Short mmCIF file of C-alpha atoms and ligand atoms in Angstrom, two decimals:
data_model
loop_
_atom_site.label_atom_id
_atom_site.label_comp_id
_atom_site.label_asym_id
_atom_site.label_seq_id
_atom_site.Cartn_x
_atom_site.Cartn_y
_atom_site.Cartn_z
CA UNK M 30 -20.97 10.73 4.05
CA UNK M 31 -18.39 13.43 3.48
CA UNK M 32 -15.27 13.71 1.36
CA UNK M 33 -11.88 12.68 2.65
CA UNK M 34 -10.56 15.81 4.42
CA UNK M 35 -6.95 16.76 3.83
CA UNK M 36 -6.34 16.60 7.62
CA UNK M 37 -7.40 12.94 7.69
CA UNK M 38 -5.14 12.14 4.74
CA UNK M 39 -2.22 13.90 6.43
CA UNK M 40 -2.85 11.88 9.59
CA UNK M 41 -2.95 8.67 7.53
CA UNK M 42 0.35 9.45 5.77
CA UNK M 43 1.97 10.40 9.10
CA UNK M 44 0.71 7.17 10.67
CA UNK M 45 2.10 5.07 7.82
CA UNK M 46 5.43 6.94 7.95
CA UNK M 47 5.67 6.07 11.66
CA UNK M 48 4.68 2.44 11.06
CA UNK M 49 7.31 1.84 8.35
CA UNK M 50 9.93 3.59 10.48
CA UNK M 51 9.02 1.44 13.50
CA UNK M 52 9.08 -1.70 11.30
CA UNK M 53 12.09 -0.72 9.22
CA UNK M 54 14.42 -3.35 10.69
CA UNK M 55 11.82 -6.11 10.21
CA UNK M 56 11.15 -5.10 6.57
CA UNK M 57 14.85 -4.92 5.81
CA UNK M 58 15.40 -8.28 7.46
CA UNK M 59 12.74 -9.89 5.24
CA UNK M 60 14.43 -8.28 2.22
CA UNK M 61 17.80 -9.59 3.42
CA UNK M 62 16.47 -13.14 3.09
CA UNK M 63 15.25 -12.89 -0.52
CA UNK M 64 16.50 -9.51 -1.79
CA UNK M 65 19.10 -6.87 -1.03
CA UNK M 66 18.24 -5.79 2.53
CA UNK M 67 16.94 -2.31 1.77
CA UNK M 68 13.13 -2.43 1.82
CA UNK M 69 12.86 -0.97 5.35
CA UNK M 70 15.29 1.86 4.62
CA UNK M 71 13.66 2.51 1.21
CA UNK M 72 10.18 2.84 2.74
CA UNK M 73 11.42 4.85 5.72
CA UNK M 74 13.27 7.31 3.47
CA UNK M 75 10.29 7.72 1.14
CA UNK M 76 7.60 8.03 3.79
CA UNK M 77 9.72 10.37 5.93
CA UNK M 78 9.96 12.69 2.91
CA UNK M 79 6.17 12.43 2.46
CA UNK M 80 5.54 13.15 6.16
CA UNK M 81 7.80 16.23 5.89
CA UNK M 82 5.70 17.82 3.09
CA UNK M 83 4.30 21.24 4.02
CA UNK M 84 0.73 20.49 5.18
CA UNK M 85 -0.39 24.03 4.34
CA UNK M 86 0.34 23.70 0.65
CA UNK M 87 -2.46 21.29 -0.32
CA UNK M 88 -5.95 22.45 -1.13
CA UNK M 89 -7.36 18.94 -1.13
CA UNK M 90 -6.66 15.25 -0.61
CA UNK M 91 -6.19 14.56 -4.32
CA UNK M 92 -3.36 17.10 -4.62
CA UNK M 93 -1.72 15.81 -1.42
CA UNK M 94 -1.78 12.17 -2.53
CA UNK M 95 -0.39 13.07 -5.95
CA UNK M 96 2.49 14.96 -4.36
CA UNK M 97 3.06 12.00 -2.00
CA UNK M 98 3.28 9.67 -5.01
CA UNK M 99 5.76 11.90 -6.81
CA UNK M 100 7.82 12.23 -3.63
CA UNK M 101 8.03 8.43 -3.29
CA UNK M 102 9.10 8.03 -6.91
CA UNK M 103 11.84 10.64 -6.52
CA UNK M 104 13.18 9.56 -3.10
CA UNK M 105 12.99 5.75 -3.22
CA UNK M 106 15.34 3.90 -5.48
CA UNK M 107 14.47 0.31 -6.20
CA UNK M 108 11.34 -1.42 -7.37
CA UNK M 109 9.13 -0.32 -4.51
CA UNK M 110 9.47 3.45 -5.16
CA UNK M 111 7.67 3.60 -8.52
CA UNK M 112 5.16 0.94 -7.40
CA UNK M 113 4.18 2.76 -4.18
CA UNK M 114 4.34 6.00 -6.19
CA UNK M 115 1.75 4.56 -8.57
CA UNK M 116 -0.38 3.53 -5.60
CA UNK M 117 -0.48 7.05 -4.13
CA UNK M 118 -0.94 8.76 -7.51
CA UNK M 119 -3.94 6.56 -8.30
CA UNK M 120 -5.40 7.03 -4.83
CA UNK M 121 -5.09 10.78 -5.43
CA UNK M 122 -6.95 10.53 -8.71
CA UNK M 123 -9.77 8.49 -7.15
CA UNK M 124 -10.13 10.19 -3.78
CA UNK M 125 -10.06 13.75 -5.12
CA UNK M 126 -12.13 16.65 -3.81
CA UNK M 127 -15.35 15.63 -5.54
CA UNK M 128 -15.37 12.05 -4.20
CA UNK M 129 -17.15 11.08 -1.04
CA UNK M 130 -15.38 8.68 1.28
CA UNK M 131 -17.64 5.66 0.74
CA UNK M 132 -16.76 1.97 0.76
CA UNK M 133 -17.71 1.92 -2.93
CA UNK M 134 -15.29 4.73 -3.84
CA UNK M 135 -12.54 3.29 -1.69
CA UNK M 136 -12.99 -0.10 -3.38
CA UNK M 137 -12.69 1.63 -6.76
CA UNK M 138 -9.62 3.60 -5.67
CA UNK M 139 -7.78 0.52 -4.43
CA UNK M 140 -8.82 -1.43 -7.53
CA UNK M 141 -7.24 1.33 -9.63
CA UNK M 142 -4.10 0.96 -7.48
CA UNK M 143 -4.02 -2.77 -8.05
CA UNK M 144 -4.43 -2.34 -11.82
CA UNK M 145 -1.73 0.36 -11.88
CA UNK M 146 0.76 -1.73 -9.91
CA UNK M 147 0.08 -4.86 -11.98
CA UNK M 148 0.49 -2.92 -15.24
CA UNK M 149 3.67 -1.24 -14.09
CA UNK M 150 5.32 -4.26 -12.44
CA UNK M 151 3.77 -7.01 -14.60
CA UNK M 152 3.14 -9.15 -11.51
CA UNK M 153 0.11 -11.41 -11.24
CA UNK M 154 -1.41 -12.72 -7.99
CA UNK M 155 0.73 -15.64 -6.82
CA UNK M 156 4.02 -14.11 -8.00
CA UNK M 157 5.04 -13.31 -4.38
CA UNK M 158 4.87 -9.51 -4.46
CA UNK M 159 2.90 -6.68 -2.88
CA UNK M 160 0.10 -7.63 -5.31
CA UNK M 161 -0.58 -10.68 -3.11
CA UNK M 162 -1.51 -8.40 -0.18
CA UNK M 163 -3.34 -5.76 -2.23
CA UNK M 164 -5.52 -8.06 -4.37
CA UNK M 165 -7.33 -9.70 -1.40
CA UNK M 166 -7.82 -6.27 0.22
CA UNK M 167 -9.50 -5.01 -2.97
CA UNK M 168 -11.71 -8.09 -3.06
CA UNK M 169 -12.76 -7.53 0.57
CA UNK M 170 -13.63 -3.88 -0.14
CA UNK M 171 -15.63 -4.83 -3.24
CA UNK M 172 -17.58 -7.51 -1.34
CA UNK M 173 -18.29 -5.13 1.54
CA UNK M 174 -19.37 -2.32 -0.80
CA UNK M 175 -21.96 -4.70 -2.28
CA UNK M 176 -23.06 -5.80 1.18
CA UNK M 177 -23.45 -2.22 2.44
CA UNK M 178 -20.91 -2.54 5.26
CA UNK M 179 -19.60 0.53 7.11
CA UNK M 180 -16.22 2.05 6.27
CA UNK M 181 -14.74 0.72 9.52
CA UNK M 182 -16.05 -2.81 8.91
CA UNK M 183 -14.85 -2.82 5.31
CA UNK M 184 -11.37 -1.50 6.13
CA UNK M 185 -10.94 -3.92 9.04
CA UNK M 186 -11.95 -6.73 6.67
CA UNK M 187 -9.52 -5.43 4.01
CA UNK M 188 -6.67 -5.25 6.54
CA UNK M 189 -7.36 -8.83 7.62
CA UNK M 190 -7.47 -10.00 3.98
CA UNK M 191 -4.18 -8.20 3.21
CA UNK M 192 -2.53 -9.84 6.21
CA UNK M 193 -3.70 -13.28 5.03
CA UNK M 194 -2.37 -12.50 1.55
CA UNK M 195 0.96 -11.44 3.05
CA UNK M 196 1.15 -14.69 5.04
CA UNK M 197 0.38 -16.70 1.90
CA UNK M 198 3.49 -15.27 0.19
CA UNK M 199 5.62 -17.50 2.44
CA UNK M 200 4.69 -20.56 0.41
CA UNK M 201 5.10 -18.89 -3.00
CA UNK M 202 7.98 -18.94 -5.45
CA UNK M 203 8.90 -15.40 -6.53
CA UNK M 204 8.37 -14.63 -10.21
CA UNK M 205 8.93 -10.83 -10.14
CA UNK M 206 11.50 -8.53 -8.62
CA UNK M 207 14.85 -9.41 -7.12
CA UNK M 208 13.50 -12.41 -5.20
CA UNK M 209 12.74 -14.12 -8.52
CA UNK M 210 16.51 -14.57 -9.06
CA UNK M 211 16.36 -17.13 -6.23
CA UNK M 212 13.70 -19.25 -7.91
CA UNK M 213 12.69 -22.19 -5.66
CA UNK M 214 14.92 -20.87 -2.87
CA UNK M 215 12.58 -17.89 -2.39
CA UNK M 216 10.01 -20.32 -0.95
CA UNK M 217 9.67 -20.28 2.84
CA UNK M 218 10.22 -16.52 3.16
CA UNK M 219 7.63 -13.76 3.56
CA UNK M 220 7.66 -11.10 0.86
CA UNK M 221 8.80 -7.70 2.18
CA UNK M 222 6.63 -5.64 -0.19
CA UNK M 223 3.50 -7.63 0.70
CA UNK M 224 4.40 -6.99 4.34
CA UNK M 225 4.67 -3.20 3.96
CA UNK M 226 1.49 -3.18 1.86
CA UNK M 227 -0.47 -5.02 4.58
CA UNK M 228 0.78 -2.40 7.06
CA UNK M 229 -0.54 0.29 4.71
CA UNK M 230 -4.07 -1.15 4.67
CA UNK M 231 -3.93 -1.55 8.46
CA UNK M 232 -2.96 2.12 8.68
CA UNK M 233 -5.94 3.04 6.48
CA UNK M 234 -8.27 1.06 8.78
CA UNK M 235 -6.87 2.96 11.77
CA UNK M 236 -6.97 6.44 10.24
CA UNK M 237 -9.63 6.78 7.53
CA UNK M 238 -12.86 6.11 9.42
CA UNK M 239 -11.94 8.86 11.90
CA UNK M 240 -13.51 11.99 10.43
CA UNK M 241 -11.80 15.25 11.42
P1 ADP G 21 14.27 -3.62 -4.61
O1 ADP G 21 13.74 -4.99 -4.89
O2 ADP G 21 14.54 -2.86 -5.87
O3 ADP G 21 15.44 -3.64 -3.68
P2 ADP G 21 12.55 -2.99 -2.40
O4 ADP G 21 13.41 -3.89 -1.64
O5 ADP G 21 12.27 -1.66 -1.79
O6 ADP G 21 13.09 -2.80 -3.89
O7 ADP G 21 11.12 -3.68 -2.64
C1 ADP G 21 10.99 -5.07 -2.85
C2 ADP G 21 9.51 -5.41 -2.96
O8 ADP G 21 8.96 -4.81 -4.11
C3 ADP G 21 9.27 -6.90 -3.13
O9 ADP G 21 9.19 -7.54 -1.88
C4 ADP G 21 7.96 -6.96 -3.90
O10 ADP G 21 6.83 -7.01 -3.03
C5 ADP G 21 7.93 -5.64 -4.60
N1 ADP G 21 8.15 -5.84 -6.04
C6 ADP G 21 9.32 -5.99 -6.68
N2 ADP G 21 9.14 -6.13 -8.01
C7 ADP G 21 7.79 -6.08 -8.20
C8 ADP G 21 6.94 -6.16 -9.35
N3 ADP G 21 7.44 -6.31 -10.58
N4 ADP G 21 5.60 -6.04 -9.16
C9 ADP G 21 5.08 -5.88 -7.92
N5 ADP G 21 5.83 -5.79 -6.80
C10 ADP G 21 7.17 -5.89 -6.94
MG1 MG G 22 15.34 -4.50 -1.82
#
């Protein structure tokens, strides 16, 4: 098992930038229902800036992911910028040059993301946020690391778990972020951040197991 090559990480970031751009209208529409109709444009602006980073200037995946995190924080206003920034910064710290791309290490990296996002945003599972997509994905990776599954199997499982978590946000009442202002009225709507987060795990399942 090798490390995560910078080319693979670049391909992953480019894939996710394309996915959020392609789904921008849908993400914004979800945010229109329980927020302020900017999640699609926020994510598209941030990930376009990440995709435009000079690929030559990164010696390794850790440095690239850290720069991606800082770029998201500086280009995305709103709650999602610092939260996604935290996600990329932590991934960078855990998937650095000396880390092999194993299910175990990926589980640890995404667990660090989950902890970082929960600390920063103070959301718990069930609060109808991106945490509700990320937490089940982390659980799937941890289970599959224990069971000795392949990277592809574990990431497919994580993507499926994130999608189920995203779907479960429909029935939740928002307790964090703008949607929480609506209280009971937030029920019946899918959380935009959980939706973009599930797309991120799907993108990982598509891009990471492909070694360059
Ligand atoms: P804003 O709410 O500032 O307009 P966005 O629309 O880009 O920012 O992002 C909204 C998403 O951010 C929500 O759908 C939710 O998933 C996520 N979010 C908001 N606040 C929090 C929080 N405190 N913890 C975790 N996620 C949050
Ligand atoms: Mg918004």
